[in-house]
Short mmCIF file of C-alpha atoms and ligand atoms in Angstrom, two decimals:
data_model
loop_
_atom_site.label_atom_id
_atom_site.label_comp_id
_atom_site.label_asym_id
_atom_site.label_seq_id
_atom_site.Cartn_x
_atom_site.Cartn_y
_atom_site.Cartn_z
CA MET A 1 -31.08 10.84 -3.69
CA PRO A 2 -27.78 12.66 -4.27
CA LYS A 3 -27.68 14.89 -7.33
CA ALA A 4 -26.00 13.41 -10.39
CA LYS A 5 -22.62 15.01 -11.06
CA LYS A 6 -21.64 16.74 -14.26
CA TYR A 7 -19.23 14.41 -16.02
CA THR A 8 -17.50 15.88 -19.01
CA GLU A 9 -15.86 12.67 -20.21
CA LYS A 10 -18.02 11.06 -22.87
CA PHE A 11 -17.67 7.30 -23.13
CA LYS A 12 -17.93 5.44 -26.38
CA ASN A 13 -21.20 3.49 -26.58
CA PHE A 14 -20.97 -0.01 -25.20
CA ASN A 15 -22.72 -3.30 -24.65
CA LEU A 16 -21.59 -5.00 -21.45
CA ILE A 17 -22.31 -8.71 -21.70
CA ILE A 18 -22.06 -10.57 -18.42
CA PHE A 19 -21.68 -14.34 -18.53
CA GLY A 20 -22.83 -15.75 -15.21
CA GLY A 21 -25.25 -12.84 -15.25
CA THR A 22 -27.48 -14.28 -12.54
CA GLY A 23 -24.58 -15.41 -10.35
CA ASP A 24 -23.49 -14.20 -6.95
CA LEU A 25 -20.59 -12.01 -8.12
CA ALA A 26 -22.76 -10.28 -10.71
CA TYR A 27 -25.55 -9.54 -8.22
CA ARG A 28 -23.33 -8.52 -5.31
CA LYS A 29 -20.57 -6.61 -7.07
CA ILE A 30 -21.03 -5.95 -10.78
CA TYR A 31 -24.60 -4.62 -10.99
CA PRO A 32 -24.37 -2.53 -7.81
CA ALA A 33 -21.18 -0.94 -9.17
CA ILE A 34 -22.77 -0.07 -12.52
CA TYR A 35 -25.93 1.16 -10.83
CA GLN A 36 -23.83 3.44 -8.64
CA ARG A 37 -22.10 4.96 -11.68
CA PHE A 38 -25.52 5.39 -13.30
CA ILE A 39 -26.83 7.22 -10.20
CA ASP A 40 -23.73 9.38 -10.14
CA GLY A 41 -24.47 10.40 -13.73
CA GLN A 42 -21.30 9.00 -15.26
CA LEU A 43 -22.95 6.75 -17.85
CA THR A 44 -23.64 9.49 -20.32
CA CYS A 45 -23.44 7.37 -23.48
CA ASN A 46 -25.82 4.80 -24.95
CA TYR A 47 -25.29 1.41 -23.42
CA ASN A 48 -26.83 -1.98 -22.70
CA ILE A 49 -26.11 -4.39 -19.89
CA ILE A 50 -26.81 -7.93 -21.01
CA ALA A 51 -27.02 -10.66 -18.40
CA ILE A 52 -26.40 -14.08 -19.87
CA THR A 53 -27.99 -17.01 -18.09
CA ARG A 54 -28.07 -20.72 -18.78
CA LYS A 55 -31.35 -21.10 -16.93
CA GLU A 56 -34.87 -20.34 -18.22
CA ASN A 57 -35.01 -16.58 -18.56
CA HIS A 58 -37.70 -14.83 -16.62
CA GLN A 59 -37.09 -11.12 -16.88
CA ASP A 60 -39.63 -10.43 -14.09
CA ILE A 61 -37.91 -12.69 -11.59
CA PHE A 62 -34.54 -11.28 -12.64
CA ASN A 63 -35.78 -7.71 -12.11
CA LYS A 64 -37.04 -8.57 -8.64
CA GLU A 65 -33.80 -10.26 -7.67
CA MET A 66 -31.87 -7.32 -8.99
CA GLU A 67 -33.94 -4.90 -6.94
CA SER A 68 -33.32 -6.90 -3.81
CA PHE A 69 -29.55 -7.22 -4.40
CA LEU A 70 -29.19 -3.56 -5.28
CA SER A 71 -30.99 -2.62 -2.07
CA GLN A 72 -28.63 -4.81 -0.06
CA ASN A 73 -25.43 -3.73 -1.76
CA VAL A 74 -25.86 -0.03 -2.49
CA LYS A 75 -25.93 2.72 0.12
CA GLU A 76 -29.50 3.21 1.26
CA SER A 77 -29.55 6.90 0.36
CA ASN A 78 -28.69 6.03 -3.24
CA ILE A 79 -31.55 3.58 -3.72
CA SER A 80 -34.93 4.55 -5.07
CA LYS A 81 -37.55 2.48 -6.85
CA ASN A 82 -37.75 5.06 -9.58
CA GLU A 83 -34.00 5.06 -10.27
CA ILE A 84 -33.90 1.26 -10.22
CA SER A 85 -36.60 1.04 -12.83
CA LEU A 86 -34.82 3.63 -14.99
CA PHE A 87 -31.59 1.66 -14.61
CA MET A 88 -33.33 -1.61 -15.51
CA LYS A 89 -34.45 -0.16 -18.86
CA ASN A 90 -30.92 -0.81 -20.08
CA VAL A 91 -30.53 -4.23 -18.47
CA HIS A 92 -31.59 -7.29 -20.49
CA LEU A 93 -31.62 -10.97 -19.68
CA ILE A 94 -30.68 -13.35 -22.46
CA ARG A 95 -30.52 -17.09 -22.33
CA ALA A 96 -27.57 -19.04 -23.70
CA LYS A 97 -28.00 -22.69 -22.84
CA GLU A 98 -24.47 -23.59 -23.83
CA ALA A 99 -21.25 -22.03 -25.08
CA SER A 100 -21.69 -22.54 -28.83
CA ALA A 101 -22.73 -20.60 -31.90
CA GLU A 102 -26.17 -22.14 -31.56
CA GLY A 103 -26.29 -21.22 -27.85
CA TYR A 104 -25.35 -17.60 -28.63
CA LYS A 105 -28.01 -17.12 -31.33
CA ASP A 106 -30.17 -14.84 -29.23
CA LEU A 107 -27.19 -12.82 -28.05
CA LYS A 108 -26.06 -12.44 -31.63
CA SER A 109 -29.37 -11.10 -32.82
CA PHE A 110 -29.53 -8.70 -29.85
CA LEU A 111 -26.05 -7.36 -30.62
CA ALA A 112 -26.94 -7.03 -34.30
CA LYS A 113 -29.88 -4.84 -33.31
CA PHE A 114 -28.05 -2.75 -30.72
CA LYS A 115 -24.77 -2.00 -32.40
CA ALA A 116 -22.28 -0.26 -30.14
CA TYR A 117 -18.74 0.98 -30.55
CA GLN A 118 -17.52 -1.74 -28.18
CA ASN A 119 -18.76 -5.06 -26.87
CA ILE A 120 -17.33 -5.81 -23.44
CA PHE A 121 -17.57 -9.45 -22.40
CA TYR A 122 -17.39 -10.04 -18.65
CA PHE A 123 -16.71 -13.68 -17.70
CA SER A 124 -18.22 -13.95 -14.25
CA THR A 125 -18.08 -17.74 -14.39
CA PRO A 126 -15.66 -20.43 -13.19
CA SER A 127 -12.44 -20.18 -15.17
CA SER A 128 -13.06 -23.60 -16.74
CA ALA A 129 -15.72 -21.86 -18.86
CA PHE A 130 -13.43 -19.06 -20.14
CA GLY A 131 -12.02 -21.14 -23.00
CA PRO A 132 -15.35 -22.50 -24.29
CA ILE A 133 -17.03 -19.07 -24.06
CA SER A 134 -14.17 -17.32 -25.89
CA LYS A 135 -14.24 -19.93 -28.61
CA ALA A 136 -18.00 -19.72 -29.05
CA LEU A 137 -17.80 -15.91 -29.26
CA LYS A 138 -15.18 -16.19 -31.94
CA VAL A 139 -17.11 -18.73 -33.96
CA SER A 140 -20.20 -16.55 -33.65
CA ARG A 141 -18.14 -13.59 -34.98
CA LEU A 142 -19.05 -11.44 -32.02
CA VAL A 143 -15.53 -10.22 -31.30
CA ASN A 144 -13.78 -7.45 -33.19
CA SER A 145 -10.77 -5.26 -32.51
CA GLU A 146 -12.73 -2.95 -30.19
CA SER A 147 -14.06 -5.80 -28.03
CA LYS A 148 -12.74 -6.43 -24.53
CA VAL A 149 -12.90 -9.26 -22.08
CA VAL A 150 -12.93 -9.00 -18.30
CA ILE A 151 -11.86 -11.99 -16.24
CA GLU A 152 -11.76 -12.70 -12.54
CA LYS A 153 -9.61 -14.87 -10.37
CA PRO A 154 -9.04 -17.73 -9.73
CA LEU A 155 -7.08 -17.74 -12.97
CA GLY A 156 -6.01 -21.36 -12.58
CA HIS A 157 -4.72 -23.29 -9.58
CA ASN A 158 -1.06 -23.34 -10.57
CA LEU A 159 1.25 -21.95 -13.23
CA GLU A 160 0.40 -24.58 -15.81
CA SER A 161 -3.36 -24.26 -15.54
CA SER A 162 -3.13 -20.48 -15.54
CA ILE A 163 -1.10 -20.53 -18.76
CA SER A 164 -3.55 -22.92 -20.31
CA ILE A 165 -6.51 -20.63 -19.47
CA ASN A 166 -4.65 -17.74 -21.04
CA ASP A 167 -3.79 -19.80 -24.13
CA ASP A 168 -7.51 -20.47 -24.63
CA ILE A 169 -8.51 -16.82 -24.27
CA ILE A 170 -5.71 -15.48 -26.41
CA GLU A 171 -7.10 -17.41 -29.41
CA THR A 172 -9.94 -14.90 -29.39
CA PHE A 173 -8.70 -11.78 -27.57
CA SER A 174 -5.27 -10.17 -27.71
CA GLU A 175 -3.44 -9.11 -24.52
CA SER A 176 -4.49 -5.49 -25.01
CA GLN A 177 -8.14 -6.61 -24.94
CA ILE A 178 -7.87 -8.66 -21.73
CA TYR A 179 -8.71 -7.06 -18.35
CA ARG A 180 -7.70 -9.29 -15.42
CA ILE A 181 -9.41 -7.97 -12.32
CA ASP A 182 -7.76 -7.86 -8.93
CA HIS A 183 -10.33 -5.86 -7.02
CA TYR A 184 -7.73 -4.68 -4.48
CA LEU A 185 -6.28 -2.47 -7.21
CA GLY A 186 -9.62 -0.70 -7.52
CA LYS A 187 -9.74 0.29 -3.85
CA GLU A 188 -9.26 4.02 -3.26
CA THR A 189 -6.82 3.44 -0.42
CA VAL A 190 -4.73 1.12 -2.56
CA GLN A 191 -4.55 3.68 -5.34
CA ASN A 192 -3.58 6.24 -2.76
CA LEU A 193 -0.42 4.21 -2.17
CA MET A 194 0.81 5.45 -5.54
CA VAL A 195 0.05 9.05 -4.63
CA LEU A 196 1.57 8.69 -1.19
CA ARG A 197 4.78 7.32 -2.63
CA PHE A 198 5.16 9.28 -5.84
CA ALA A 199 3.60 12.65 -5.02
CA ASN A 200 5.44 13.13 -1.72
CA ASN A 201 9.12 13.71 -1.92
CA LEU A 202 9.45 13.17 1.79
CA PHE A 203 8.65 9.46 1.74
CA GLU A 204 10.33 8.54 -1.49
CA ARG A 205 13.67 9.82 -0.15
CA ALA A 206 13.58 7.30 2.65
CA TRP A 207 11.98 4.41 0.77
CA ASP A 208 14.82 1.88 0.70
CA SER A 209 16.95 -0.53 2.68
CA GLU A 210 19.10 2.32 4.03
CA HIS A 211 16.12 3.67 5.94
CA ILE A 212 13.57 0.87 6.19
CA ASP A 213 13.93 -2.05 8.53
CA SER A 214 10.94 -4.18 7.51
CA ILE A 215 7.54 -4.01 5.84
CA GLN A 216 4.38 -5.78 6.95
CA ILE A 217 1.36 -6.35 4.79
CA THR A 218 -1.62 -7.76 6.65
CA VAL A 219 -5.12 -8.62 5.51
CA ALA A 220 -7.13 -10.05 8.39
CA GLU A 221 -10.72 -11.10 7.89
CA SER A 222 -13.28 -12.01 10.51
CA LEU A 223 -15.41 -13.72 7.87
CA GLY A 224 -15.11 -17.45 7.28
CA VAL A 225 -15.56 -19.18 3.95
CA GLU A 226 -19.25 -18.19 3.67
CA LYS A 227 -21.01 -20.01 0.84
CA ARG A 228 -17.84 -20.69 -1.09
CA ALA A 229 -16.68 -23.86 0.65
CA GLY A 230 -16.20 -25.76 -2.62
CA TYR A 231 -14.03 -23.09 -4.19
CA TYR A 232 -12.13 -22.20 -1.02
CA ASP A 233 -11.21 -25.75 -0.13
CA GLN A 234 -9.53 -26.06 -3.53
CA SER A 235 -7.62 -22.79 -3.03
CA GLY A 236 -6.78 -21.89 0.55
CA ALA A 237 -5.42 -18.60 1.85
CA LEU A 238 -2.25 -18.71 -0.22
CA LEU A 239 -4.01 -18.88 -3.59
CA ASP A 240 -7.12 -16.96 -2.57
CA MET A 241 -5.33 -13.94 -1.11
CA VAL A 242 -1.53 -13.99 -1.33
CA GLN A 243 -1.14 -14.98 -4.98
CA ASN A 244 -3.12 -11.91 -6.03
CA HIS A 245 -4.15 -9.25 -3.50
CA LEU A 246 -1.17 -9.34 -1.15
CA LEU A 247 1.35 -9.60 -3.97
CA GLN A 248 -0.25 -6.66 -5.73
CA LEU A 249 0.01 -4.61 -2.54
CA LEU A 250 3.63 -5.65 -2.21
CA CYS A 251 4.27 -4.55 -5.78
CA LEU A 252 2.83 -1.08 -5.17
CA VAL A 253 4.95 -0.67 -2.06
CA ALA A 254 8.17 -2.00 -3.56
CA MET A 255 8.14 -0.94 -7.21
CA GLU A 256 10.35 1.74 -8.72
CA PRO A 257 8.63 4.98 -9.78
CA PRO A 258 7.09 4.26 -13.18
CA MET A 259 8.05 6.66 -15.95
CA ALA A 260 4.38 7.65 -16.32
CA LEU A 261 1.00 6.45 -15.17
CA LYS A 262 0.49 4.42 -18.32
CA ALA A 263 -0.48 0.76 -18.14
CA THR A 264 2.73 -0.58 -19.69
CA GLU A 265 4.95 1.50 -17.44
CA VAL A 266 3.18 0.60 -14.21
CA ARG A 267 2.82 -3.07 -15.10
CA ASN A 268 6.48 -3.34 -16.08
CA GLU A 269 7.59 -1.95 -12.73
CA LYS A 270 5.30 -4.36 -10.87
CA LEU A 271 6.62 -7.20 -12.97
CA LYS A 272 10.21 -6.43 -11.98
CA VAL A 273 9.22 -6.71 -8.31
CA LEU A 274 7.46 -10.03 -8.83
CA ARG A 275 10.47 -11.38 -10.68
CA SER A 276 12.76 -10.26 -7.84
CA LEU A 277 10.89 -12.15 -5.12
CA ARG A 278 13.22 -14.60 -3.46
CA PRO A 279 12.09 -18.14 -4.26
CA PHE A 280 11.46 -20.42 -1.29
CA THR A 281 13.67 -23.43 -0.67
CA LYS A 282 13.26 -26.54 1.46
CA ASP A 283 15.07 -24.73 4.26
CA SER A 284 13.46 -21.32 4.08
CA ILE A 285 9.96 -22.77 3.86
CA ARG A 286 10.47 -24.19 7.35
CA THR A 287 11.62 -20.98 8.98
CA GLU A 288 9.84 -18.40 6.89
CA SER A 289 6.32 -19.64 6.37
CA ILE A 290 3.45 -20.80 8.54
CA LYS A 291 0.05 -22.07 7.55
CA GLY A 292 -2.92 -22.61 9.79
CA GLN A 293 -6.55 -23.64 9.95
CA TYR A 294 -9.23 -22.34 12.28
CA THR A 295 -11.04 -24.39 14.87
CA ARG A 296 -14.28 -23.44 16.62
CA GLY A 297 -14.31 -20.17 18.46
CA ASN A 298 -16.04 -16.92 19.22
CA ILE A 299 -16.24 -13.75 17.17
CA GLU A 300 -17.79 -10.70 18.78
CA GLY A 301 -19.70 -12.85 21.23
CA GLN A 302 -21.01 -15.23 18.56
CA LYS A 303 -20.02 -18.88 18.49
CA VAL A 304 -18.58 -19.86 15.12
CA ASN A 305 -17.82 -23.23 13.57
CA SER A 306 -14.46 -24.71 12.76
CA TYR A 307 -13.28 -24.70 9.16
CA LEU A 308 -14.03 -28.42 8.83
CA GLU A 309 -17.57 -27.85 10.07
CA ASP A 310 -17.95 -24.92 7.65
CA ILE A 311 -16.96 -27.04 4.69
CA GLU A 312 -18.73 -30.14 6.04
CA LYS A 313 -15.73 -32.45 5.81
CA TYR A 314 -13.87 -34.62 8.34
CA GLU A 315 -10.53 -33.70 6.98
CA SER A 316 -8.90 -31.00 4.87
CA LYS A 317 -5.34 -29.84 4.44
CA THR A 318 -6.43 -26.44 3.16
CA GLU A 319 -4.96 -23.47 5.04
CA THR A 320 -7.12 -20.57 6.18
CA PHE A 321 -4.15 -18.61 7.52
CA VAL A 322 -0.76 -17.96 6.05
CA ALA A 323 2.21 -15.89 7.18
CA ILE A 324 5.28 -15.54 5.04
CA LYS A 325 8.56 -13.71 5.32
CA THR A 326 10.06 -12.88 1.98
CA TYR A 327 12.59 -10.62 0.29
CA VAL A 328 12.67 -8.56 -2.87
CA ASP A 329 16.14 -9.29 -4.12
CA ASN A 330 17.07 -6.07 -5.82
CA TRP A 331 19.20 -3.01 -5.18
CA ARG A 332 16.58 -0.99 -3.32
CA TRP A 333 15.33 -3.70 -0.98
CA LYS A 334 18.47 -5.66 -0.14
CA ASN A 335 17.81 -7.69 3.03
CA VAL A 336 14.59 -5.90 3.96
CA PRO A 337 12.08 -8.53 5.08
CA PHE A 338 8.52 -8.26 3.79
CA TYR A 339 6.00 -10.00 6.04
CA LEU A 340 2.82 -11.08 4.30
CA ARG A 341 0.00 -12.44 6.39
CA THR A 342 -3.64 -13.13 5.96
CA GLY A 343 -6.26 -15.23 7.65
CA LYS A 344 -9.94 -15.96 7.87
CA ARG A 345 -11.89 -15.92 11.13
CA MET A 346 -9.51 -13.52 12.79
CA LYS A 347 -10.60 -11.44 15.73
CA LYS A 348 -11.35 -8.39 13.56
CA ARG A 349 -11.32 -7.30 9.97
CA TYR A 350 -8.41 -5.08 9.19
CA SER A 351 -5.93 -4.57 6.38
CA GLU A 352 -2.85 -2.52 6.75
CA ILE A 353 0.65 -1.91 5.52
CA VAL A 354 3.27 -0.96 8.06
CA ILE A 355 6.57 0.53 7.01
CA ASN A 356 9.01 0.13 9.89
CA PHE A 357 11.82 2.63 9.58
CA LYS A 358 15.24 2.03 11.10
CA GLN A 359 16.26 3.48 14.43
CA VAL A 360 18.13 6.77 14.45
CA LYS A 361 21.84 6.16 13.91
CA HIS A 362 22.93 7.50 17.27
CA ASN A 363 20.84 8.33 20.32
CA ILE A 364 21.96 11.58 21.91
CA PHE A 365 19.25 11.58 24.59
CA PRO A 366 20.15 10.37 28.03
CA SER A 367 16.59 9.15 28.76
CA LYS A 368 16.22 5.50 29.70
CA GLU A 369 12.95 5.24 27.84
CA LYS A 370 12.95 3.09 24.75
CA MET A 371 13.54 5.03 21.56
CA ASN A 372 10.96 3.65 19.12
CA ASN A 373 11.53 3.66 15.43
CA ASN A 374 9.30 5.64 13.07
CA LYS A 375 6.45 3.71 11.53
CA LEU A 376 4.22 4.65 8.65
CA ILE A 377 0.95 2.79 9.06
CA ILE A 378 -1.32 2.71 6.07
CA ARG A 379 -4.70 1.35 7.15
CA LEU A 380 -6.64 0.19 4.12
CA GLN A 381 -9.80 -1.11 5.77
CA PRO A 382 -12.19 -0.97 7.51
CA GLU A 383 -11.14 2.63 8.27
CA GLU A 384 -8.99 4.43 5.72
CA ARG A 385 -6.25 6.12 7.64
CA ILE A 386 -2.59 6.99 7.56
CA GLU A 387 -0.54 7.32 10.73
CA LEU A 388 3.03 8.36 11.12
CA ILE A 389 4.44 7.28 14.44
CA GLN A 390 7.16 9.64 15.58
CA MET A 391 8.99 10.31 18.83
CA THR A 392 7.83 13.44 20.63
CA LYS A 393 9.10 15.25 23.69
CA ILE A 394 6.89 14.93 26.75
CA PRO A 395 6.30 18.55 27.81
CA GLY A 396 7.64 19.87 31.10
CA PRO A 397 10.88 20.01 32.99
CA GLY A 398 12.92 16.99 33.94
CA GLY A 399 15.19 16.60 30.94
CA TYR A 400 14.35 15.15 27.60
CA ARG A 401 11.69 12.51 28.02
CA TYR A 402 9.88 11.30 24.94
CA LYS A 403 7.24 8.94 23.70
CA PRO A 404 5.84 7.78 20.36
CA ILE A 405 2.87 9.84 19.11
CA ALA A 406 0.85 9.28 15.93
CA LEU A 407 0.30 11.98 13.35
CA LYS A 408 -3.04 10.94 11.88
CA LEU A 409 -4.75 11.51 8.61
CA ASP A 410 -8.28 10.15 8.54
CA TYR A 411 -9.45 9.90 4.99
CA VAL A 412 -13.11 10.17 5.82
CA ASP A 413 -12.57 13.41 7.74
CA SER A 414 -10.55 14.94 4.91
CA PHE A 415 -12.90 14.17 2.05
CA GLU A 416 -16.62 14.65 2.02
CA GLU A 417 -17.25 12.57 -1.04
CA ARG A 418 -18.29 8.96 -0.96
CA PHE A 419 -15.42 6.64 -1.88
CA PRO A 420 -16.41 4.74 -4.99
CA GLY A 421 -16.19 0.96 -4.56
CA ALA A 422 -13.41 -1.00 -6.24
CA TYR A 423 -15.65 -2.47 -8.92
CA GLU A 424 -17.01 0.94 -9.90
CA ARG A 425 -13.56 2.22 -10.68
CA LEU A 426 -12.46 -0.94 -12.45
CA ILE A 427 -15.53 -1.30 -14.65
CA ILE A 428 -15.28 2.35 -15.69
CA ASP A 429 -11.62 1.80 -16.57
CA VAL A 430 -12.58 -1.12 -18.79
CA ILE A 431 -15.10 1.06 -20.60
CA ARG A 432 -12.42 3.73 -20.98
CA GLY A 433 -9.86 1.20 -22.16
CA ASN A 434 -7.34 1.90 -19.40
CA GLN A 435 -5.45 -1.24 -18.34
CA THR A 436 -3.28 0.37 -15.65
CA LEU A 437 -5.17 -1.21 -12.75
CA PHE A 438 -5.33 -4.66 -14.31
CA MET A 439 -2.76 -7.42 -14.21
CA SER A 440 -0.77 -8.41 -17.25
CA GLN A 441 -0.20 -12.04 -18.17
CA ASP A 442 3.51 -11.61 -17.43
CA GLU A 443 2.68 -10.50 -13.89
CA LEU A 444 0.45 -13.49 -13.46
CA VAL A 445 3.15 -15.89 -14.65
CA ALA A 446 5.72 -14.28 -12.33
CA ALA A 447 3.32 -14.45 -9.37
CA TRP A 448 2.50 -18.10 -10.03
CA THR A 449 6.17 -18.99 -10.49
CA TRP A 450 6.99 -17.63 -7.04
CA ILE A 451 3.86 -19.12 -5.42
CA GLU A 452 4.82 -22.53 -6.74
CA THR A 453 8.07 -22.37 -4.78
CA ILE A 454 5.85 -22.23 -1.70
CA THR A 455 3.31 -24.87 -2.66
CA SER A 456 5.95 -27.33 -3.88
CA ASN A 457 8.11 -26.87 -0.78
CA TRP A 458 5.14 -27.21 1.56
CA LYS A 459 4.46 -30.47 -0.19
CA ASN A 460 8.09 -31.67 -0.14
CA THR A 461 8.49 -30.89 3.53
CA ASN A 462 5.03 -32.14 4.41
CA THR A 463 4.25 -28.84 6.15
CA LYS A 464 1.11 -29.16 8.22
CA ASN A 465 -1.46 -26.63 9.30
CA VAL A 466 -1.17 -25.24 12.79
CA LEU A 467 -4.62 -24.98 14.34
CA TYR A 468 -5.85 -21.66 15.71
CA GLU A 469 -9.05 -20.71 17.38
CA ALA A 470 -11.58 -18.71 15.36
CA GLY A 471 -11.72 -15.19 16.79
CA SER A 472 -8.04 -15.22 17.76
CA TRP A 473 -5.15 -13.58 15.93
CA GLY A 474 -4.05 -16.89 14.46
CA PRO A 475 -1.40 -19.46 15.35
CA GLY A 476 0.92 -18.99 18.33
CA ASP A 477 -1.39 -16.65 20.25
CA GLY A 478 -1.28 -14.26 17.37
CA VAL A 479 2.42 -13.62 17.65
CA LEU A 480 2.76 -13.69 13.88
CA MET A 481 0.23 -10.91 13.51
CA LYS A 482 1.73 -8.44 15.87
CA ASP A 483 5.45 -8.96 16.11
CA GLU A 484 7.90 -8.20 13.38
CA SER A 485 10.60 -10.19 15.14
CA TRP A 486 8.36 -13.05 14.04
CA VAL A 487 8.74 -16.65 13.07
CA THR A 488 12.31 -17.74 13.58
CA LYS A 489 12.82 -15.99 16.87
CA THR A 490 9.48 -16.35 18.56
CA TRP A 491 7.16 -18.79 17.01
CA LYS A 492 9.23 -21.65 15.70
CA LYS A 493 10.82 -22.32 19.05
CA LYS A 494 7.48 -23.16 20.65
C1 LIG B 501 -11.60 -12.18 -2.42
C2 LIG B 501 -11.37 -13.51 -1.76
O1 LIG B 501 -10.81 -12.06 -3.58
O2 LIG B 501 -11.26 -11.14 -1.52
C3 LIG B 501 -12.20 -13.62 -0.50
O3 LIG B 501 -11.72 -14.55 -2.66
C4 LIG B 501 -11.93 -12.45 0.42
O4 LIG B 501 -11.96 -14.84 0.18
C5 LIG B 501 -12.04 -11.13 -0.34
O5 LIG B 501 -12.87 -12.50 1.48
C6 LIG B 501 -11.58 -9.97 0.51
O6 LIG B 501 -11.88 -8.78 -0.14
P1 LIG B 501 -12.20 -7.44 0.68
O7 LIG B 501 -12.40 -6.42 -0.37
O8 LIG B 501 -13.41 -7.73 1.50
O9 LIG B 501 -10.99 -7.21 1.52
#
């Protein structure tokens, strides 16, 4: 076991109450994240983790399941039976059959016994339950001004439903108490985007339409829909990935420097970007968006099913791939295309942001070789790496010959420490009361407003999915994934 660190920051005591406490998200993400912070020695205050379940509560079965999930989801070297049993001393299972004052009786008496500075309610349930749970908490008088609520996407399926979910929650919790998780914001490499941009004068000087030709944001997954067919078929790639993760990445790349690292400042800058996104029209949807669905194929030598087989349906219009070309209509980004693309069952898992700089203004070299433009490649996963592609002279006589060479910074080589997972960082920030890495309701409304220009125009133009083979790079032999000259020139003509 690694030695616990010495943390000087002392948290205020808390009770973390997880609704959906025996669900998949809780077992796979929430408990492993808290356990990891416990192992690292960061939970120095008094606290309780309370798992709320609607089923019969059997603490023994729960403990066993927890042990098995922790072993699967935490690094092997950080797992020990002894530490798990110490951790479990603070984890309690409580039954609440329904969302009502009567249903929350046991929770209420627990919280009366274990008074803490703050009660943090984590809704790890379908969003349809957010309203009823909030209401029942209010009626049970379990919420005060120090309480917080953590919610997860999908926050609705369109603008209207998302506003209605918020309206329900806001009856009980104020905006400053609501923590909307987008786990991409908790990733170390995503946070590093802020440091890369705002702690390096070099890049910021060239971060605009004068110097940048285009920006690509790609999140490719080799996974399919796993056990979430029901949810995914209602959402599709656009709502599952673009509406939140890809737009948040775009915001961090495109926003103006915030005045300070405070939540309001950062969120306001992101909001301006979201509000500047060019809405889609009936015309632009045809030339600047593509959606696709995977058919059977092969991934790393393994045969995999088609999407329809995965969801066990004969028919579905849901897209598992989307590629979009969009613009941020403001002073800094005038006419710079942003390419957003994401897909399931791609050849490999990788997420990256590529900043394509413009060519030099005038080429003084007589060489016939192509002069490539500079590229800054920010690889977010699976490896965390930054590469700067720059032209370099090929040594030796024979005039100036050159070729593109990458200057590489491998995160893992530069830092010995383990990178904390996204949920670790985010949960700790909730305990601290720091909302910087969480979305505001205004951001959500702006994101949905723009997304609806896509969904409504897809509907109006009856845009259909293009099929692509699982294990490929998506529609059109993957041209959308590798070529920034992209849709209009290459793909749409096929
Ligand atoms: C989730 C989506 O929000 O993000 C999933 O619902 C997707 O469909 C996942 O697989 C990707 O997250 P990560 O951290 O694995 O890139």
